[in-house]
Tab-separated table of C-alpha atoms in Angstrom:
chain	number	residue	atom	x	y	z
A	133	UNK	CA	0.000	0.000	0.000
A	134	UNK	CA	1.415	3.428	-1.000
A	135	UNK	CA	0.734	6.681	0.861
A	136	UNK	CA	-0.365	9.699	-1.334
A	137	UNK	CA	-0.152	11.929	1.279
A	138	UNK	CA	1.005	11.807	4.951
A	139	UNK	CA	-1.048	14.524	6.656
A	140	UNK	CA	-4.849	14.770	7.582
A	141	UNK	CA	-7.315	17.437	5.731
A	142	UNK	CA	-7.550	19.788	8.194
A	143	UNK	CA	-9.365	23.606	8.024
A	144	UNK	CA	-6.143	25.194	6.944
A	145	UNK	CA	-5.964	27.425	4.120
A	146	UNK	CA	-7.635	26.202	0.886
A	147	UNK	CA	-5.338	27.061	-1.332
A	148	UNK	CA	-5.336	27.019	-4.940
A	149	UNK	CA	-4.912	23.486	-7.054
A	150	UNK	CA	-2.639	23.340	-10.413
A	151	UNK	CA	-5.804	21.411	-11.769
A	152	UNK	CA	-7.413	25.028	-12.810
A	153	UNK	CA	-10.697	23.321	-11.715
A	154	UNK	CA	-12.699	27.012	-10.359
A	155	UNK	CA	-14.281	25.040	-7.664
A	156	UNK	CA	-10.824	24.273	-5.826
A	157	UNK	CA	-8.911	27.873	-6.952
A	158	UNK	CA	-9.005	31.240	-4.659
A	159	UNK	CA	-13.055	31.789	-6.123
A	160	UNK	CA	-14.265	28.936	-4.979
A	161	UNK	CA	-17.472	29.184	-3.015
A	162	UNK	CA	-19.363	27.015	-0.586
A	163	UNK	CA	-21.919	29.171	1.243
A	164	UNK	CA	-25.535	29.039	1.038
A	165	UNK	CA	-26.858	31.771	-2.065
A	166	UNK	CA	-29.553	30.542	-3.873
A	167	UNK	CA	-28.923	28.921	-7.307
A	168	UNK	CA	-31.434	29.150	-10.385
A	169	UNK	CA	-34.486	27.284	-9.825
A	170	UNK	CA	-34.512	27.729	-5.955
A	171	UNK	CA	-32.577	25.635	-4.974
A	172	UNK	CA	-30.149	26.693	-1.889
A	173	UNK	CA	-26.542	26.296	-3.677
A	174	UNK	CA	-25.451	25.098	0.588
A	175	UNK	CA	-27.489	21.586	0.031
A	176	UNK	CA	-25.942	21.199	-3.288
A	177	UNK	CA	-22.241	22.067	-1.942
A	178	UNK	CA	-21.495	18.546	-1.257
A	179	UNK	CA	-22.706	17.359	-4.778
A	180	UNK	CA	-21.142	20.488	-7.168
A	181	UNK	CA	-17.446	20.215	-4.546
A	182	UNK	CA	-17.375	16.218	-5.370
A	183	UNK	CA	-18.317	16.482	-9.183
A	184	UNK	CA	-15.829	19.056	-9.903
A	185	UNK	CA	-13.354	16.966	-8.097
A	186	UNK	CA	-13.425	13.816	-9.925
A	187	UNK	CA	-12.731	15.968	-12.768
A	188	UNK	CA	-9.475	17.481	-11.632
A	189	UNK	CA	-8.404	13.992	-10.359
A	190	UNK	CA	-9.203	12.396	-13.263
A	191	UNK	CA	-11.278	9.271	-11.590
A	192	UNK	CA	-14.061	7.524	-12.155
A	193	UNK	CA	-16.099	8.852	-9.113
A	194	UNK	CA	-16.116	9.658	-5.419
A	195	UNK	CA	-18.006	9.318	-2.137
A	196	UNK	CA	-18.306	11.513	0.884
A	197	UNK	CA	-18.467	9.305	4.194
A	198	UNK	CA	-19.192	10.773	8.259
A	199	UNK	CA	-17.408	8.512	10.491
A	200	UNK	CA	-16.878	8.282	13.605
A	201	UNK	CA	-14.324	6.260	16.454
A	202	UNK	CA	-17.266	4.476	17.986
A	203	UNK	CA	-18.385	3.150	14.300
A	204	UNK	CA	-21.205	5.459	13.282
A	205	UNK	CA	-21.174	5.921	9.746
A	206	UNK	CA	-23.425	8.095	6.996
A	207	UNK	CA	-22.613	8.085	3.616
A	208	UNK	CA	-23.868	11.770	2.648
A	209	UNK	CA	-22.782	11.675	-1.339
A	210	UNK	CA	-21.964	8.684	-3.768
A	211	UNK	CA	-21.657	10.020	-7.515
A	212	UNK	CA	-22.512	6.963	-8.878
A	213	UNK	CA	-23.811	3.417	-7.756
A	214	UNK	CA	-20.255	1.945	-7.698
A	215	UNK	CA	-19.137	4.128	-5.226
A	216	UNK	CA	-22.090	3.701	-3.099
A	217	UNK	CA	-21.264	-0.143	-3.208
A	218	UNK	CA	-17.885	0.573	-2.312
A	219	UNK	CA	-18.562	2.250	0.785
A	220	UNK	CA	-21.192	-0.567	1.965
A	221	UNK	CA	-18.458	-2.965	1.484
A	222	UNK	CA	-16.194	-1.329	3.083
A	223	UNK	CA	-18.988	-1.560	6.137
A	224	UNK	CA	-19.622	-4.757	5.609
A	225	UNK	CA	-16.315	-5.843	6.075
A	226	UNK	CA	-14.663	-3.811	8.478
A	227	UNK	CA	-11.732	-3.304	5.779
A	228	UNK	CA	-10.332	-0.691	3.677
A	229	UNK	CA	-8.907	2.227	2.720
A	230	UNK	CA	-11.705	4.396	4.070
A	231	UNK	CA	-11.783	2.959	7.124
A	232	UNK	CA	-7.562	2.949	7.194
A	233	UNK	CA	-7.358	6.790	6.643
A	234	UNK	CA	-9.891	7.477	9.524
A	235	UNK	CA	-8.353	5.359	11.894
A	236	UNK	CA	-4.646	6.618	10.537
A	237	UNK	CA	-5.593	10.351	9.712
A	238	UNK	CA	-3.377	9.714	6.525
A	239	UNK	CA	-4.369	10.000	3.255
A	240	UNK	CA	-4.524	5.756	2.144
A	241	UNK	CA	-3.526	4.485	-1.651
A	242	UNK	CA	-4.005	1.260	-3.423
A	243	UNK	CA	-3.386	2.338	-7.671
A	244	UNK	CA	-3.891	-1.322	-8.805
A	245	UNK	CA	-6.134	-3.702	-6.886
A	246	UNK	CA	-5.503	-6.620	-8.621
A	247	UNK	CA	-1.161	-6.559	-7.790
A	248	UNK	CA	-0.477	-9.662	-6.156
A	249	UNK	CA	1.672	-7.167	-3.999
A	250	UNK	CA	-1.079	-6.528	-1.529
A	251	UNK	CA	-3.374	-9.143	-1.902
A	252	UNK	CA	-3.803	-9.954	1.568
A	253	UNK	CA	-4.496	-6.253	2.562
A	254	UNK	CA	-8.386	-5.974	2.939
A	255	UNK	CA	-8.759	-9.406	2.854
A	256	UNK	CA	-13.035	-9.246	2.036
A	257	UNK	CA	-12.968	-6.638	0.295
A	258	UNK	CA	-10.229	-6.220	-2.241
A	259	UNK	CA	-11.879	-8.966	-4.436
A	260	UNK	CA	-15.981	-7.970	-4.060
A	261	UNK	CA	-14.027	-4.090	-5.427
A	262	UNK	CA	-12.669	-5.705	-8.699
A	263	UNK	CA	-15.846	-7.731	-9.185
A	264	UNK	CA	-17.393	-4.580	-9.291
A	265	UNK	CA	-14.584	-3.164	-11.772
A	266	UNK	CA	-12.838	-1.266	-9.639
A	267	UNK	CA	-8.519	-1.016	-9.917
A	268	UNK	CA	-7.705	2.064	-8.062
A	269	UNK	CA	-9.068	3.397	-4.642
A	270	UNK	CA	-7.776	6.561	-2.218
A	271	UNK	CA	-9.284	8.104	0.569
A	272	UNK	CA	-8.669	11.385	2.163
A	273	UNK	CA	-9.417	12.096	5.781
A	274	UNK	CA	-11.558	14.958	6.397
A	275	UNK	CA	-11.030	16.639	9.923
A	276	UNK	CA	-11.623	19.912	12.089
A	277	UNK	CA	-8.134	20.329	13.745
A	278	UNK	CA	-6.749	16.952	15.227
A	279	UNK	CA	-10.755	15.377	15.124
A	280	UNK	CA	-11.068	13.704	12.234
A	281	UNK	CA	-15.221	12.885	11.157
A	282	UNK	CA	-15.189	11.681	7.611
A	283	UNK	CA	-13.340	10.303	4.636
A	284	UNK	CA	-13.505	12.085	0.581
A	285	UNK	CA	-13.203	8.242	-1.454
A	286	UNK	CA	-12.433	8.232	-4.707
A	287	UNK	CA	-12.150	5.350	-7.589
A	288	UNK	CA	-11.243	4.857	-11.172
A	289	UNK	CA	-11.793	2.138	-13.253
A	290	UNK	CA	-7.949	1.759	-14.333
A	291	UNK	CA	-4.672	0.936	-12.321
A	292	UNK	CA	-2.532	3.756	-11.868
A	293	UNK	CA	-1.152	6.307	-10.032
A	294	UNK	CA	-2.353	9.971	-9.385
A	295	UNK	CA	-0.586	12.163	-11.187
A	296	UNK	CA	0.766	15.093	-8.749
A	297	UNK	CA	-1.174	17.825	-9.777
A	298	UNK	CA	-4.307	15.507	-9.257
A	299	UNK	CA	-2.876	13.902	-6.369
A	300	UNK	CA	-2.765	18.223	-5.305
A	301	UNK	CA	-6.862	18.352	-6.850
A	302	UNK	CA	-7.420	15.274	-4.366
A	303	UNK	CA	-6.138	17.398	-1.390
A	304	UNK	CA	-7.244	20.424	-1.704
A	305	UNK	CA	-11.141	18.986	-2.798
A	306	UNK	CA	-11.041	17.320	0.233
A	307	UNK	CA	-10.064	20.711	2.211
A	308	UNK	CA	-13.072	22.442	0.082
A	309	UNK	CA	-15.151	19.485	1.368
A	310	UNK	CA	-14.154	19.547	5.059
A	311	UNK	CA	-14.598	23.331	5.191
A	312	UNK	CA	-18.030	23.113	3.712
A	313	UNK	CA	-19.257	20.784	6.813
A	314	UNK	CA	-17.511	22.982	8.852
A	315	UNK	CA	-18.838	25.922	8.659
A	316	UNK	CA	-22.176	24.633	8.096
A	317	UNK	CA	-22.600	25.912	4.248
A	318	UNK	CA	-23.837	21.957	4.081
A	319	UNK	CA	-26.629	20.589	6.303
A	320	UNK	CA	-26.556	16.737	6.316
A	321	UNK	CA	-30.477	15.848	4.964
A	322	UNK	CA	-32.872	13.862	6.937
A	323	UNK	CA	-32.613	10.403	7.299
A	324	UNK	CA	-36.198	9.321	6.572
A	325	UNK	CA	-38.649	10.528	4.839
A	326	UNK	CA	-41.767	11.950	5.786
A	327	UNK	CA	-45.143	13.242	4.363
A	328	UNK	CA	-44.403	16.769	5.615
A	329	UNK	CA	-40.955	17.057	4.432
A	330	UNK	CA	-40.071	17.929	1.404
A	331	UNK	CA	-38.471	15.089	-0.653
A	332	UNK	CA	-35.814	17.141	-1.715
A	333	UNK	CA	-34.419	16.924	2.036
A	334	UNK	CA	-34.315	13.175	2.297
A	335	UNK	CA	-31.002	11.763	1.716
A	336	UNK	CA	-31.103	8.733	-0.504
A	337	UNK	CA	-27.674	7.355	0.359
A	338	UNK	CA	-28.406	6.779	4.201
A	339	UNK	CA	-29.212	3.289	5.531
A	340	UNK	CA	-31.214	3.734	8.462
A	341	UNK	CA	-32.252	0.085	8.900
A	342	UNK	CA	-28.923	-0.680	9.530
A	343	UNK	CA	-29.199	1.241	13.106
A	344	UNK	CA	-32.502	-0.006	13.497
A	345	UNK	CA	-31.472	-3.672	13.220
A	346	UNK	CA	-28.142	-3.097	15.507
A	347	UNK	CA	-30.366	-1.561	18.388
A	348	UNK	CA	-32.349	-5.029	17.717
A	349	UNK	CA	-29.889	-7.707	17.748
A	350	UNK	CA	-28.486	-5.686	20.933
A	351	UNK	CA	-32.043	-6.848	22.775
A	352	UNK	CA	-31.816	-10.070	21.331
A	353	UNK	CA	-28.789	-10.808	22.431
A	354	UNK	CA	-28.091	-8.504	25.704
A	355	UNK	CA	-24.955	-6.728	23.871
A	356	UNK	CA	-24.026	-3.312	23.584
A	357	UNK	CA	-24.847	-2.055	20.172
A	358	UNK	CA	-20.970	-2.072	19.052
A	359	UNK	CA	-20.845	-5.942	19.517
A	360	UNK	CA	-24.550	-5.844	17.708
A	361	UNK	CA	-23.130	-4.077	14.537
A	362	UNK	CA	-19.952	-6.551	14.518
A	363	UNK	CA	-22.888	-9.376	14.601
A	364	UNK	CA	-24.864	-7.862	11.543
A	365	UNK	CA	-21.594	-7.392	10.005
A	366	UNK	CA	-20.264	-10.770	10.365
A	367	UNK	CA	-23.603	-12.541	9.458
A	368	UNK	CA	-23.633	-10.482	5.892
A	369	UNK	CA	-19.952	-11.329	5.160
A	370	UNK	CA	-20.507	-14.694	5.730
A	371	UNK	CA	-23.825	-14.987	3.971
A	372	UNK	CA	-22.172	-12.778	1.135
A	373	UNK	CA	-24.994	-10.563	1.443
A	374	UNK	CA	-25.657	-6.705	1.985
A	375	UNK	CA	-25.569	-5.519	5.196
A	376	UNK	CA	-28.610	-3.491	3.747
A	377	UNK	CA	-30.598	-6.576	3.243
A	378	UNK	CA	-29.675	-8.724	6.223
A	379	UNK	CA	-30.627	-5.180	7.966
A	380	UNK	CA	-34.005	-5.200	6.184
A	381	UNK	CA	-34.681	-9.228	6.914
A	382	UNK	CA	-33.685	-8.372	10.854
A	383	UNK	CA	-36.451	-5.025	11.035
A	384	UNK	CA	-39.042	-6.996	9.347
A	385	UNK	CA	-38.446	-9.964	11.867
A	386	UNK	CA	-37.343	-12.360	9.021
A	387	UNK	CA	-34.232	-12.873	10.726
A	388	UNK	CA	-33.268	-13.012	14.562
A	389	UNK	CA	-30.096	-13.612	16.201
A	390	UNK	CA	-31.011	-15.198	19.244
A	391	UNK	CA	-31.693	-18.016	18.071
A	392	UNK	CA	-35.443	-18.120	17.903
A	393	UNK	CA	-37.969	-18.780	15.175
A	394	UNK	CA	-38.440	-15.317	12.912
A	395	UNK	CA	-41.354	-13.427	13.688
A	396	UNK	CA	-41.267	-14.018	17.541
């Protein structure tokens, strides 16, 4: 595994980025004026930071991911469905690079998958990525000062290296990102939805089932709800399922950990 950078994303100057990309130069903005149509430009930051971003890097796409040391996660932004399934494997298994640069506060790089160099690193996860056609993966940590909260993921479809100015797009997208959940110019969207809200609120990428059936297994089995996550997780791996759907099957008493018949 190669290191593309060896510092955290902190809220330190932005900077400018040799990619020319306007959304990571001196004019970038990430506030909260309104954009044509109506739309409040501060719940698109997120979506118009990360799309300009895999531009610059030159990758195949991206996904913003809250984190946190006791093993809360929300994925707020996936640009396509590949990325989405990258970070629910990544879940699901407990490996990779996401979850390495959070728990290292150091940028993480793999730029070919398949090298027999590091096939034992993320062992559960390297091979589900290429089945999915993925080659090369790094993550960026995003943090306030020495707290770190998320990870900036980002993916192509070919091996191979960053180039440095990308490799400079990566870092300073990230910072962009960061600063823009920061200082509040993005406002994660509600979980569920809801007849009163509107459905432009409701954020598509979170999984809250996946709580739901933690807090669950944690009655069925008198655990705390860190073992009861590990449980869900484990039972998907093995069952080479989603952690989505084994979430669903638990919430909808198709499944129960305790040992009794479903539907109890």
């Amino acid at each position: 595994m190669s290191r593309s950078s060896e510092r955290a994303i902190g809220r330190g100057s932005m900077g400018s980025t040799p990619s020319g990309d306007p959304a990571f130069g001196p004019h970038a903005h990430s506030g909260s004026e309104s954009t044509p149509g109506g739309v409040s430009s501060s719940g698109d930051a997120i979506t118009r930071l990360t799309a300009s971003l895999v531009r610059a890097a030159g990758v195949t796409g991206a996904a913003v991911t809250l984190l946190s040391s006791g093993g809360a996660r929300e994925l707020l932004y996936a640009t396509d469905e590949v990325a989405q399934d990258i970070s629910e494997l990544q879940f699901t298994s407990g490996v990779g690079p996401c979850i390495d640069a959070f728990e290292s506060g150091s940028s993480v790089c793999d730029a070919d998958l398949s090298s027999e160099a590091h096939a034992s690193m993320w062992f559960g996860f390297r091979q589900e990525a290429l089945e999915l056609g993925v080659r090369a993966l790094w993550a960026f940590p995003l943090s306030g000062g020495p707290i770190g909260f998320g990870v900036l993921e980002l993916y192509r479809a070919s091996a191979g290296d960053l180039t440095t100015t990308q490799n400079h797009a990566a870092l300073d997208g990230a910072r962009h990102i960061a600063a823009a959940l920061l200082t509040g110019a993005f406002t994660p969207p509600i979980t569920t939805p809801a007849d009163s809200v509107d459905s432009d609120d409701f954020n598509p990428f979170t999984r809250p089932q996946i709580n739901h059936a933690a807090g669950m297994i944690s009655v069925q089995l008198v655990v705390g709800i860190g073992e009861a996550m590990s449980r869900l997780r484990a039972h998907a791996y093995a069952e080479r399922r989603s952690i989505v759907d084994v979430a669903d099957d638990v919430v909808s008493r198709r499944l129960r950990f305790d040992g009794h018949s479903a539907g109890d």
